[in-house]
Amino acid sequence: MEIVLDKKGATAATLKVTIKAADYLPTIQNKLKDYGKKASVKGFRPGKVPSSVVEKMYGKNLKMEEINKILSRTVSQYVKDEKLNIIGFPLPDQGLAAKIDWDNGTEFEFFYDLGLIPEFKYDLSDKIHVTKFEIEADPKHIAETLVNIRRQQGKMDEAEIVVEGDYINGEMKSLSTDFVTTTMIPTEKVEKSELNKFVGKKIGDVIEFDIDKAFGDKTSIAHVTGMTKEEAETTSGTFSFTVSGVRRSFPAELNQEFFDKIFGPGAVASEEEFNTKLAETINQNYNREAEVLLAKNIRKEFVANTKVDISEDFLKRFLLVNNEGKISAEQIDADFNLYQDDLKWLLIRNKIGEDNSIKVDHAEVISRTKELFMQQFGGMTTLSEKIEETINKIADNYLAAENGKNYNRTFEEVYYNKVLKLIESKISYKTKKISVDEFEKLAQAN
């Protein structure tokens, strides 16, 4: 066997692999002997099939199978041994491979294209400046959050007169067709311009409305009528609705039971303490989102200011092959800058991790997986023996699923977070305090 690397430049190369008869014949001959002992061929006794017949029946397929196995392990081992930094994996030249004479050939040549990644330098120092945002919830957002929590924890009960936010039960009829149904209308689905026709009504009242004006879009019409979306598309005209009941969500009372339900038993003991704790929690939640934004801004900074040479032609071809028809060449062209930046960031952060000897051990992968599942148990920090045993089983099953893909994903997440923490410890920041509204605008823009 011979392997020759032909560099076409800093970012591209061709790998030529020559497979000779001595590389595959011994294995094939042994397999043909086994096949001959087991083969059942009309006209021959079992185990007495001539070797020439067995070879004619199975030889070509065995040759192709064995050579493909040799190629697979040889090419990957060569890339590893030569420490070639490449994009994805080598791509075979399918055009040349299609011309191979498998029937008569004994020596075979295969060609692979490689996208090489030359050495590059990055700056990991306090010369890198990134803005870090601190979010402070204002009284308006605290009040809105409290209203939402009280509504979520509240109880549904009967009401006499419809107000905005209520749910109205009743019979809906079309005044131009024979359509009739018993349904419930959430007033939040009613267009603001038509809401006055519903608000103030009570049991027994009849409301008439144009269904398109009242509900605005066909999806909402389908929701309140129980029709399919296709049926709703052809529905229009005047409808009547006879009110049979009004349901209202009454907010939870601000008492100790409510406080305990939201923050845990005894965490707060008064409305003032609750509001303080709520503000802290809102700030913590938004500042966690600010960490995500910070990571995005760090990524932008490094991608924009680190020169990484990449073969665009190879990357486009690799994306097309690797996605197996899920995306087209046109889609790749349209979003190529995004794909290229993703690859650059992956290369940069992996090089930073390698240069700084960042490692991830099995225990860290297990710990991160358990942490994710513990969040589903309310983010508890102390667990009963039974719950901990359950979480351990769930974590083990998750990591073993999909042939280890979940394990690899979690490993990569832990590795990335460790690299990110290292980067954050080396660069410098300008801290800026902003409101929730300002932060939400920033987050949407990114």
mmCIF file of N, CA and C in Angstrom, residues 41-45:
data_model
loop_
_atom_site.group_PDB
_atom_site.id
_atom_site.type_symbol
_atom_site.label_atom_id
_atom_site.label_comp_id
_atom_site.label_asym_id
_atom_site.label_seq_id
_atom_site.Cartn_x
_atom_site.Cartn_y
_atom_site.Cartn_z
ATOM 1 N N VAL A 41 -25.111 -24.518 -3.565
ATOM 2 C CA VAL A 41 -25.242 -24.226 -4.983
ATOM 3 C C VAL A 41 -25.841 -25.441 -5.685
ATOM 4 N N LYS A 42 -26.861 -25.189 -6.458
ATOM 5 C CA LYS A 42 -27.530 -26.280 -7.182
ATOM 6 C C LYS A 42 -26.524 -27.013 -8.074
ATOM 7 N N GLY A 43 -26.515 -28.343 -7.963
ATOM 8 C CA GLY A 43 -25.616 -29.155 -8.771
ATOM 9 C C GLY A 43 -24.354 -29.557 -8.050
ATOM 10 N N PHE A 44 -24.126 -29.007 -6.864
ATOM 11 C CA PHE A 44 -22.944 -29.364 -6.086
ATOM 12 C C PHE A 44 -23.355 -29.749 -4.673
ATOM 13 N N ARG A 45 -22.614 -30.738 -4.132
ATOM 14 C CA ARG A 45 -22.875 -31.124 -2.752
ATOM 15 C C ARG A 45 -22.371 -30.028 -1.799
#
